[in-house]
Short mmCIF file of N, CA and C in Angstrom, two decimals:
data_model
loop_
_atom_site.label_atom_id
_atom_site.label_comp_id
_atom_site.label_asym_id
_atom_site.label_seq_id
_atom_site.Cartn_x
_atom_site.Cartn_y
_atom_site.Cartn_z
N UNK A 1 1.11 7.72 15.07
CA UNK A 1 -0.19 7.56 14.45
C UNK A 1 -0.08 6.47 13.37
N UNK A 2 -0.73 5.58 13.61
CA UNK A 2 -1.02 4.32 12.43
C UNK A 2 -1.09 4.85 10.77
N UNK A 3 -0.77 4.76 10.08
CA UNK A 3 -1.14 4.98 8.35
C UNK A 3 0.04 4.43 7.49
N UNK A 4 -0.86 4.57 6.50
CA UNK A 4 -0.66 3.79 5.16
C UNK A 4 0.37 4.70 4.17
N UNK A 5 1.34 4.46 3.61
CA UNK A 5 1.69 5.57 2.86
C UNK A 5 1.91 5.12 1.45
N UNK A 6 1.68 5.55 0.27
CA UNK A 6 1.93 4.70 -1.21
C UNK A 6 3.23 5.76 -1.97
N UNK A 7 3.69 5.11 -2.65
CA UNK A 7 4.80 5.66 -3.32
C UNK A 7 4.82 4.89 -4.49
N UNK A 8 5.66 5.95 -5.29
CA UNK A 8 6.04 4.95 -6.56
C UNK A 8 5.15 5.41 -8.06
N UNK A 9 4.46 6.04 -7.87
CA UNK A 9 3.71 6.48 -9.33
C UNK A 9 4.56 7.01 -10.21
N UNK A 10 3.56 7.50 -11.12
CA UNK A 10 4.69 8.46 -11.82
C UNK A 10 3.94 8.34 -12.97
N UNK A 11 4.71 8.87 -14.65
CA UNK A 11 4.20 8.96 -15.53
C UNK A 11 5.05 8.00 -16.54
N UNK A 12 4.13 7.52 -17.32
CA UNK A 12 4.70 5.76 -17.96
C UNK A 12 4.37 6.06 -19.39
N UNK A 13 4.90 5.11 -19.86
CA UNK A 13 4.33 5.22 -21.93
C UNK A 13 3.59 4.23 -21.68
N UNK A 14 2.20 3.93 -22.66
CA UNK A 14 1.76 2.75 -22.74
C UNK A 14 2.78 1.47 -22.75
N UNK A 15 2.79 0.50 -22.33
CA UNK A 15 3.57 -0.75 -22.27
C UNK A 15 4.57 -0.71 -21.03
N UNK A 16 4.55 0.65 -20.64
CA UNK A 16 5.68 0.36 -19.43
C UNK A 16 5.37 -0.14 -18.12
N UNK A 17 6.15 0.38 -17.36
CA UNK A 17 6.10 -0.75 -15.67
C UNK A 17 6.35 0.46 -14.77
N UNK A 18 5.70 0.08 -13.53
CA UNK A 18 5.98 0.66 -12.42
C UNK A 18 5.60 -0.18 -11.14
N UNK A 19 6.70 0.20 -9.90
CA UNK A 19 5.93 -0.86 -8.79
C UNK A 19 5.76 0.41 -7.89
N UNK A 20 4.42 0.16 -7.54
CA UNK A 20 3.90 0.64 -6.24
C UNK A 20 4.17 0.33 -4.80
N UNK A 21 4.37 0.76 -4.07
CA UNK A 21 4.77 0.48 -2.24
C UNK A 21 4.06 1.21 -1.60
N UNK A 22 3.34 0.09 -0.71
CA UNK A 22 1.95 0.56 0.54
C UNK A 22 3.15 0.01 1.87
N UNK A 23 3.38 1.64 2.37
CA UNK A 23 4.58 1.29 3.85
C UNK A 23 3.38 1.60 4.86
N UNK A 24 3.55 0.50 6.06
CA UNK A 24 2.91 0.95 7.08
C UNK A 24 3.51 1.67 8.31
N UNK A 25 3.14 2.37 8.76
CA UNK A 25 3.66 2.89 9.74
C UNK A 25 2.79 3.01 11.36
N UNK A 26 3.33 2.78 12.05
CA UNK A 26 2.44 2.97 13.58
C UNK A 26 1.81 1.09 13.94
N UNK A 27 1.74 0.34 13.03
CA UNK A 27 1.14 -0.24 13.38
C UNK A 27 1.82 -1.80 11.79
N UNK A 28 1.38 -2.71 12.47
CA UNK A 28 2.16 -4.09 11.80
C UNK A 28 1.05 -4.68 10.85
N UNK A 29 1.62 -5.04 9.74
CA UNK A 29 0.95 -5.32 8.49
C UNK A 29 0.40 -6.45 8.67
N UNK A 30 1.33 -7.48 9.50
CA UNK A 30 1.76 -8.76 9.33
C UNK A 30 -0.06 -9.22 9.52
N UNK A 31 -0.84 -8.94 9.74
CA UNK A 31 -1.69 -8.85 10.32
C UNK A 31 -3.22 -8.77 9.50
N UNK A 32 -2.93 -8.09 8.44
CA UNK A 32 -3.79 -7.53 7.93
C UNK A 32 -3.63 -8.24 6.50
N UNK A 33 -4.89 -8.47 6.03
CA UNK A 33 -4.79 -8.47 4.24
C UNK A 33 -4.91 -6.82 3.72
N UNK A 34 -4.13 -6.65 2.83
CA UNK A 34 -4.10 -5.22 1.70
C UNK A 34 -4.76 -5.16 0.68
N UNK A 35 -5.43 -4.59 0.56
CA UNK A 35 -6.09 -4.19 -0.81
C UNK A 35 -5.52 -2.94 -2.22
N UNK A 36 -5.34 -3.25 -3.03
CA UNK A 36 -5.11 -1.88 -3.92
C UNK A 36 -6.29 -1.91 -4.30
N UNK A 37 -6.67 -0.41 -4.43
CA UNK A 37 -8.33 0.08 -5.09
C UNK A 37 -7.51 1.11 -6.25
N UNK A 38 -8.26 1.91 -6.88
CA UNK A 38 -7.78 3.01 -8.09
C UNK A 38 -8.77 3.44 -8.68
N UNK A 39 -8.95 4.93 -8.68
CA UNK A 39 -9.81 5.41 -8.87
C UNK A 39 -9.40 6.51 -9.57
N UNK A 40 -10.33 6.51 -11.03
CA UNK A 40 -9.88 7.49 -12.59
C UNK A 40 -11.21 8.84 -11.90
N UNK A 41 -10.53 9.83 -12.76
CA UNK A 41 -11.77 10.83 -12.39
C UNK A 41 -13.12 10.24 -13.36
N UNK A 42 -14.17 10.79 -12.91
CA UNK A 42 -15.32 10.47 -13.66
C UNK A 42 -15.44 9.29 -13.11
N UNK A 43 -15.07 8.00 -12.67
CA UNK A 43 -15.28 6.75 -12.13
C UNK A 43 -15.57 6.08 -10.94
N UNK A 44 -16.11 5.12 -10.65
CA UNK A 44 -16.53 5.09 -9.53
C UNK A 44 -14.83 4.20 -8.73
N UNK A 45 -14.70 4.02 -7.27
CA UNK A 45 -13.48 3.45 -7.09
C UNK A 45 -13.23 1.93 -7.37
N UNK A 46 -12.81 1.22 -7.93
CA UNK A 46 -12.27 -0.30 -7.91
C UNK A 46 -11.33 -0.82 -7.37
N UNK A 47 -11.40 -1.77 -6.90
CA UNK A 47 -10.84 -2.94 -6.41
C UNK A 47 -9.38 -3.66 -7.57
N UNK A 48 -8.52 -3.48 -7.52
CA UNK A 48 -7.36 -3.79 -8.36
C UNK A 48 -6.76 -5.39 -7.77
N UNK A 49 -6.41 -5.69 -6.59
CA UNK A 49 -5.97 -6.42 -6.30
C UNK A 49 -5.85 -6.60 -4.84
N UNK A 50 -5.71 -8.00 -4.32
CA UNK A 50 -5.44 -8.02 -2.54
C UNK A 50 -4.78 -8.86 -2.26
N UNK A 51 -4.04 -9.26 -1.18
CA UNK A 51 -3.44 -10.21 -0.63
C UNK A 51 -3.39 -10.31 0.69
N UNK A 52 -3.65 -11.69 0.88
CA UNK A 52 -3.98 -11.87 2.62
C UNK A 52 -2.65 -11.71 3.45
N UNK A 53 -3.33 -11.41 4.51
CA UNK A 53 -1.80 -11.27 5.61
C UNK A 53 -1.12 -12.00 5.40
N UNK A 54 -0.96 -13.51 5.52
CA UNK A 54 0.39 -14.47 5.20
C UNK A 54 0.91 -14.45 3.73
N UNK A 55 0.53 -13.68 2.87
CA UNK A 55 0.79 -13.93 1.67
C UNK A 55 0.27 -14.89 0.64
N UNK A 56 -0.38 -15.68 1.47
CA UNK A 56 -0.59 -17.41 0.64
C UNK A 56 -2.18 -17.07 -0.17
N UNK A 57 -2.69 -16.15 -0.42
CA UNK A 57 -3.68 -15.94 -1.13
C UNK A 57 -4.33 -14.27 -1.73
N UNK A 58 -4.55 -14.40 -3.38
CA UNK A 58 -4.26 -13.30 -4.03
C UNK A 58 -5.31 -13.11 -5.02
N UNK A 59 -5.87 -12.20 -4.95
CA UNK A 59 -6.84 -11.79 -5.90
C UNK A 59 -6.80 -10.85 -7.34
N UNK A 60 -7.23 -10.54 -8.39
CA UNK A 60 -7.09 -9.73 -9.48
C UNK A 60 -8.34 -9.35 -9.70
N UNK A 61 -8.38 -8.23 -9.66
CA UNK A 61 -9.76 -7.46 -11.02
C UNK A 61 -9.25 -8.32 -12.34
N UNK A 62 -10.22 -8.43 -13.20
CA UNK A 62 -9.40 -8.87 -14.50
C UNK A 62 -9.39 -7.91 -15.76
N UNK A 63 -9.24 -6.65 -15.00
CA UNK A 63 -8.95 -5.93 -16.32
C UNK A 63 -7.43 -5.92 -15.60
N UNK A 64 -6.89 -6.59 -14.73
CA UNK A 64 -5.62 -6.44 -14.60
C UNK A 64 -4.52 -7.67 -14.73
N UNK A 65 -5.43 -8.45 -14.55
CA UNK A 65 -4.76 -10.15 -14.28
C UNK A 65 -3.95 -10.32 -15.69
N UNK A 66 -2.83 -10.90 -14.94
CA UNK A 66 -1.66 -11.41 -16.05
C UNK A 66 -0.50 -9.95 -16.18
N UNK A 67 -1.00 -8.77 -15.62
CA UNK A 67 -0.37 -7.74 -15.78
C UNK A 67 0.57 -7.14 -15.04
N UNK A 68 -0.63 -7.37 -13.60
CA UNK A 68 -0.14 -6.97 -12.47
C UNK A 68 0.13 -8.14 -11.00
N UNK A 69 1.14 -7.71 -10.27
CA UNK A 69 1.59 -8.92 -9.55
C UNK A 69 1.47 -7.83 -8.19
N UNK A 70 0.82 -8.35 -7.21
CA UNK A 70 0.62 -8.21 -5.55
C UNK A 70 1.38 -9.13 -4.65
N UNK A 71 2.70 -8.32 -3.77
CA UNK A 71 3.26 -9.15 -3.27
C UNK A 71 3.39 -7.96 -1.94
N UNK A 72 4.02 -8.91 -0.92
CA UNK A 72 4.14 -7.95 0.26
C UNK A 72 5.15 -9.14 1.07
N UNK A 73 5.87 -7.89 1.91
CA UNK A 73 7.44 -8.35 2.68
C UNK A 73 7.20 -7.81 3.78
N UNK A 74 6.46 -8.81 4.65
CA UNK A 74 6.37 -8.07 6.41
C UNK A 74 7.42 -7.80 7.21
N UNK A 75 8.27 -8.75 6.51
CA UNK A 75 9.64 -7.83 7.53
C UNK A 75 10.22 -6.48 7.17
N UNK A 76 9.79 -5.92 6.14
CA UNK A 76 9.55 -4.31 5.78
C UNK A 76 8.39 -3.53 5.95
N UNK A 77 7.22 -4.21 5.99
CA UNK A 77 6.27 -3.49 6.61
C UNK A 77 5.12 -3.23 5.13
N UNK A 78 5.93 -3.89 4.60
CA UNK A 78 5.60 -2.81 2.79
C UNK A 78 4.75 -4.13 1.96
N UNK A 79 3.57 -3.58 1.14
CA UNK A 79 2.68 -4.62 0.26
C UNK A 79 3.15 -3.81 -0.79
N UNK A 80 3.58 -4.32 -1.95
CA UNK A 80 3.74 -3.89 -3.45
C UNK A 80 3.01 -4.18 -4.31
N UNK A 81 2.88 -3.48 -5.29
CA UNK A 81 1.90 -4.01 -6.41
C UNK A 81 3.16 -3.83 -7.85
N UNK A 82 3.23 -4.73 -8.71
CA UNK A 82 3.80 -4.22 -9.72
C UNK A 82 2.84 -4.43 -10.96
N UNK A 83 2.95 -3.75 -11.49
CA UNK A 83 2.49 -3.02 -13.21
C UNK A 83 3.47 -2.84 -14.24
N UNK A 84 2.82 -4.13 -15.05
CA UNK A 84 3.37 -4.42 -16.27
C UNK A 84 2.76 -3.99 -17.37
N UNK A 85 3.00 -3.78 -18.74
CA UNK A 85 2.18 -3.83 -19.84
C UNK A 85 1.19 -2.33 -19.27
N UNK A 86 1.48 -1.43 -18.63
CA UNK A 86 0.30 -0.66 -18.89
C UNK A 86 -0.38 0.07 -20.07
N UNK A 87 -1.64 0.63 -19.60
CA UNK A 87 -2.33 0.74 -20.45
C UNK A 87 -2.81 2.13 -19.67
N UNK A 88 -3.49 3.22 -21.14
CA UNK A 88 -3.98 4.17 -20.87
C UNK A 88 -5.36 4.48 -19.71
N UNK A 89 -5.74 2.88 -19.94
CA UNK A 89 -7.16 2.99 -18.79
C UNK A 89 -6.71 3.06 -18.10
N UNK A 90 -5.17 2.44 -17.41
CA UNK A 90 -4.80 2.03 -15.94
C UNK A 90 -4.73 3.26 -14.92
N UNK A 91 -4.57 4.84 -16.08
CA UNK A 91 -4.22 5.55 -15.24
C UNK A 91 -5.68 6.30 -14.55
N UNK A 92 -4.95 6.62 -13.06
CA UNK A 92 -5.64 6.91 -11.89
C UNK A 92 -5.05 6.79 -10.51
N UNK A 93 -6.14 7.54 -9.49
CA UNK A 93 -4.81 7.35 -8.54
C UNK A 93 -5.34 5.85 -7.88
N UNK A 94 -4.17 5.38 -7.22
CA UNK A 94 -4.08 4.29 -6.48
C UNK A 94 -3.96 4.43 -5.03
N UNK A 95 -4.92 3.60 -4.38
CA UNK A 95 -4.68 3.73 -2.92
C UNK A 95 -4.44 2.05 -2.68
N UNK A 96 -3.51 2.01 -0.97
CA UNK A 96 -4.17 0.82 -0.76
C UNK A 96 -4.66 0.70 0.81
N UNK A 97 -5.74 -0.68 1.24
CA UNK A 97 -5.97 -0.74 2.72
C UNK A 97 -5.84 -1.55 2.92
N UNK A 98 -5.91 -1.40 4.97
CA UNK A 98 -5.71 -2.68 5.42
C UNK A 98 -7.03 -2.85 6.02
N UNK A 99 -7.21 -4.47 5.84
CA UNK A 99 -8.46 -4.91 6.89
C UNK A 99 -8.80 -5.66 5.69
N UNK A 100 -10.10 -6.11 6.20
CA UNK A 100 -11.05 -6.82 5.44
C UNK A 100 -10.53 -8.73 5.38
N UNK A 101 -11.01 -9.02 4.36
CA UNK A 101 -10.47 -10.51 3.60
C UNK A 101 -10.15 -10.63 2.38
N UNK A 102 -8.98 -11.77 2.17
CA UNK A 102 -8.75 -11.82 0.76
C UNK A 102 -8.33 -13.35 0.79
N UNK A 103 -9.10 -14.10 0.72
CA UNK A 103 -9.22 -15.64 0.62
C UNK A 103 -10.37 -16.09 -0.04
N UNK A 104 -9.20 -17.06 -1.23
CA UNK A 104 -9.95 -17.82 -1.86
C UNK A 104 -10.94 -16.74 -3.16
N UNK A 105 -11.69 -16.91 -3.01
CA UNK A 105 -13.18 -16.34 -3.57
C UNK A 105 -13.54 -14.82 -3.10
N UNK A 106 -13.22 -14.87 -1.88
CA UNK A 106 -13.76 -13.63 -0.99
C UNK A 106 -12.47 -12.27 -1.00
N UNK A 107 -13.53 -11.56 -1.40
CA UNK A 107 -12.58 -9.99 -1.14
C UNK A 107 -13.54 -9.28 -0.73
N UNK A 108 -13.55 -8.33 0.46
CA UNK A 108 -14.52 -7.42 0.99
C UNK A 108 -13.48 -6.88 2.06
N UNK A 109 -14.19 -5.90 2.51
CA UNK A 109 -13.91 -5.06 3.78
C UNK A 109 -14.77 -5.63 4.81
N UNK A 110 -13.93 -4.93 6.10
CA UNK A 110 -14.06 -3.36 6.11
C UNK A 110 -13.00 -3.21 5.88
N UNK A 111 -12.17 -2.37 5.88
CA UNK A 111 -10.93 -1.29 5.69
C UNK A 111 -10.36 -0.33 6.98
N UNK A 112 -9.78 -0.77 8.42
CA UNK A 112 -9.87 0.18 8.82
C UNK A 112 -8.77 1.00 8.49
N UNK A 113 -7.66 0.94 7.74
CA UNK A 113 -6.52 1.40 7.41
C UNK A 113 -6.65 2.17 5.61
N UNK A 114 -6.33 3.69 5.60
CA UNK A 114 -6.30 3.89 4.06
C UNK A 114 -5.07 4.87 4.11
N UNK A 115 -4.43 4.54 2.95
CA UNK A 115 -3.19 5.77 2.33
C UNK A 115 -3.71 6.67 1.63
N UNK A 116 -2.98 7.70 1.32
CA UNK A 116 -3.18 8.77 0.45
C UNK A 116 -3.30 9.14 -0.78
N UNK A 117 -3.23 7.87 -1.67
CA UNK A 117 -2.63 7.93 -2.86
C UNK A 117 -1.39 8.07 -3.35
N UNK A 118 -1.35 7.40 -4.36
CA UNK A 118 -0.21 7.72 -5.45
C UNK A 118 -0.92 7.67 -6.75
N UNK A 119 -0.57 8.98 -7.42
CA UNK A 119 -0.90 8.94 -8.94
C UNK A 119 -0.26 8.06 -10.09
N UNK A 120 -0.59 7.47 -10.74
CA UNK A 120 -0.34 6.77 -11.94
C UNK A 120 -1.17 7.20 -13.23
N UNK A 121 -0.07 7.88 -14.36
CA UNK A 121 -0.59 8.09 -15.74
C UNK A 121 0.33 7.92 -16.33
N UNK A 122 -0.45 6.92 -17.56
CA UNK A 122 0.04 6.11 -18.65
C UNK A 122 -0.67 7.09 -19.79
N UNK A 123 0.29 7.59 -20.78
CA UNK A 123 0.16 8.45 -21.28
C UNK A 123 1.55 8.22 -22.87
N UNK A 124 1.09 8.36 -24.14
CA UNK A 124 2.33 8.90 -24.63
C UNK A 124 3.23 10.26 -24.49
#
């Protein structure tokens, strides 16, 4: 069965780091642009970051830019996100998908691929 799986959360102090890993399974990344979305309770879901299938183009929300870095290694199957400098807003859970576009200007779906989450809280 095709899916998405995320790993890597956990619980951080303000200022710390964590990298996230979106593994695919059943089916080849190489293919697809990824999206990270993250979604706090009470909030509606956002868009964090994407990167197109070849790698060569990358997007930021900018409550994240300069913080966080979106990279992905198709010969592992795996899109990463790393998180620097966090911050108490950051926490929430994180998903990521495949599909859609992430070139240039343009980020949209559709999405036919989603993971399960991984939690992230930044917390003293």
């Amino acid at each position: 069965q095709s899916q998405l799986v995320e790993s890597g959360g956990g619980l951080v102090q303000p200022g710390g780091s964590l990298r996230l890993s979106c593994a695919a399974s059943g089916f080849s990344l190489r293919y697809h642009s990824i999206t990270w979305f993250r979604q706090a309770p009470g909030k509606e879901r956002e868009g964090v970051s994407c990167i197109s299938s070849s790698g060569d183009s990358t997007i930021y929300a900018d409550s994240v830019k300069a913080r966080f870095t979106i990279s992905r290694d198709n010969a592992k199957n795996t899109v990463y996100l790393r998180m620097n400098s966090l911050k108490p807003e950051d926490t929430a859970v994180y998903y990521c998908a495949a599909g859609g576009s992430c070139s240039g200007r343009e980020w949209y779906g559709p999405y036919g691929y989603w993971g399960q989450g991984t939690q992230v809280t930044v917390s003293s």
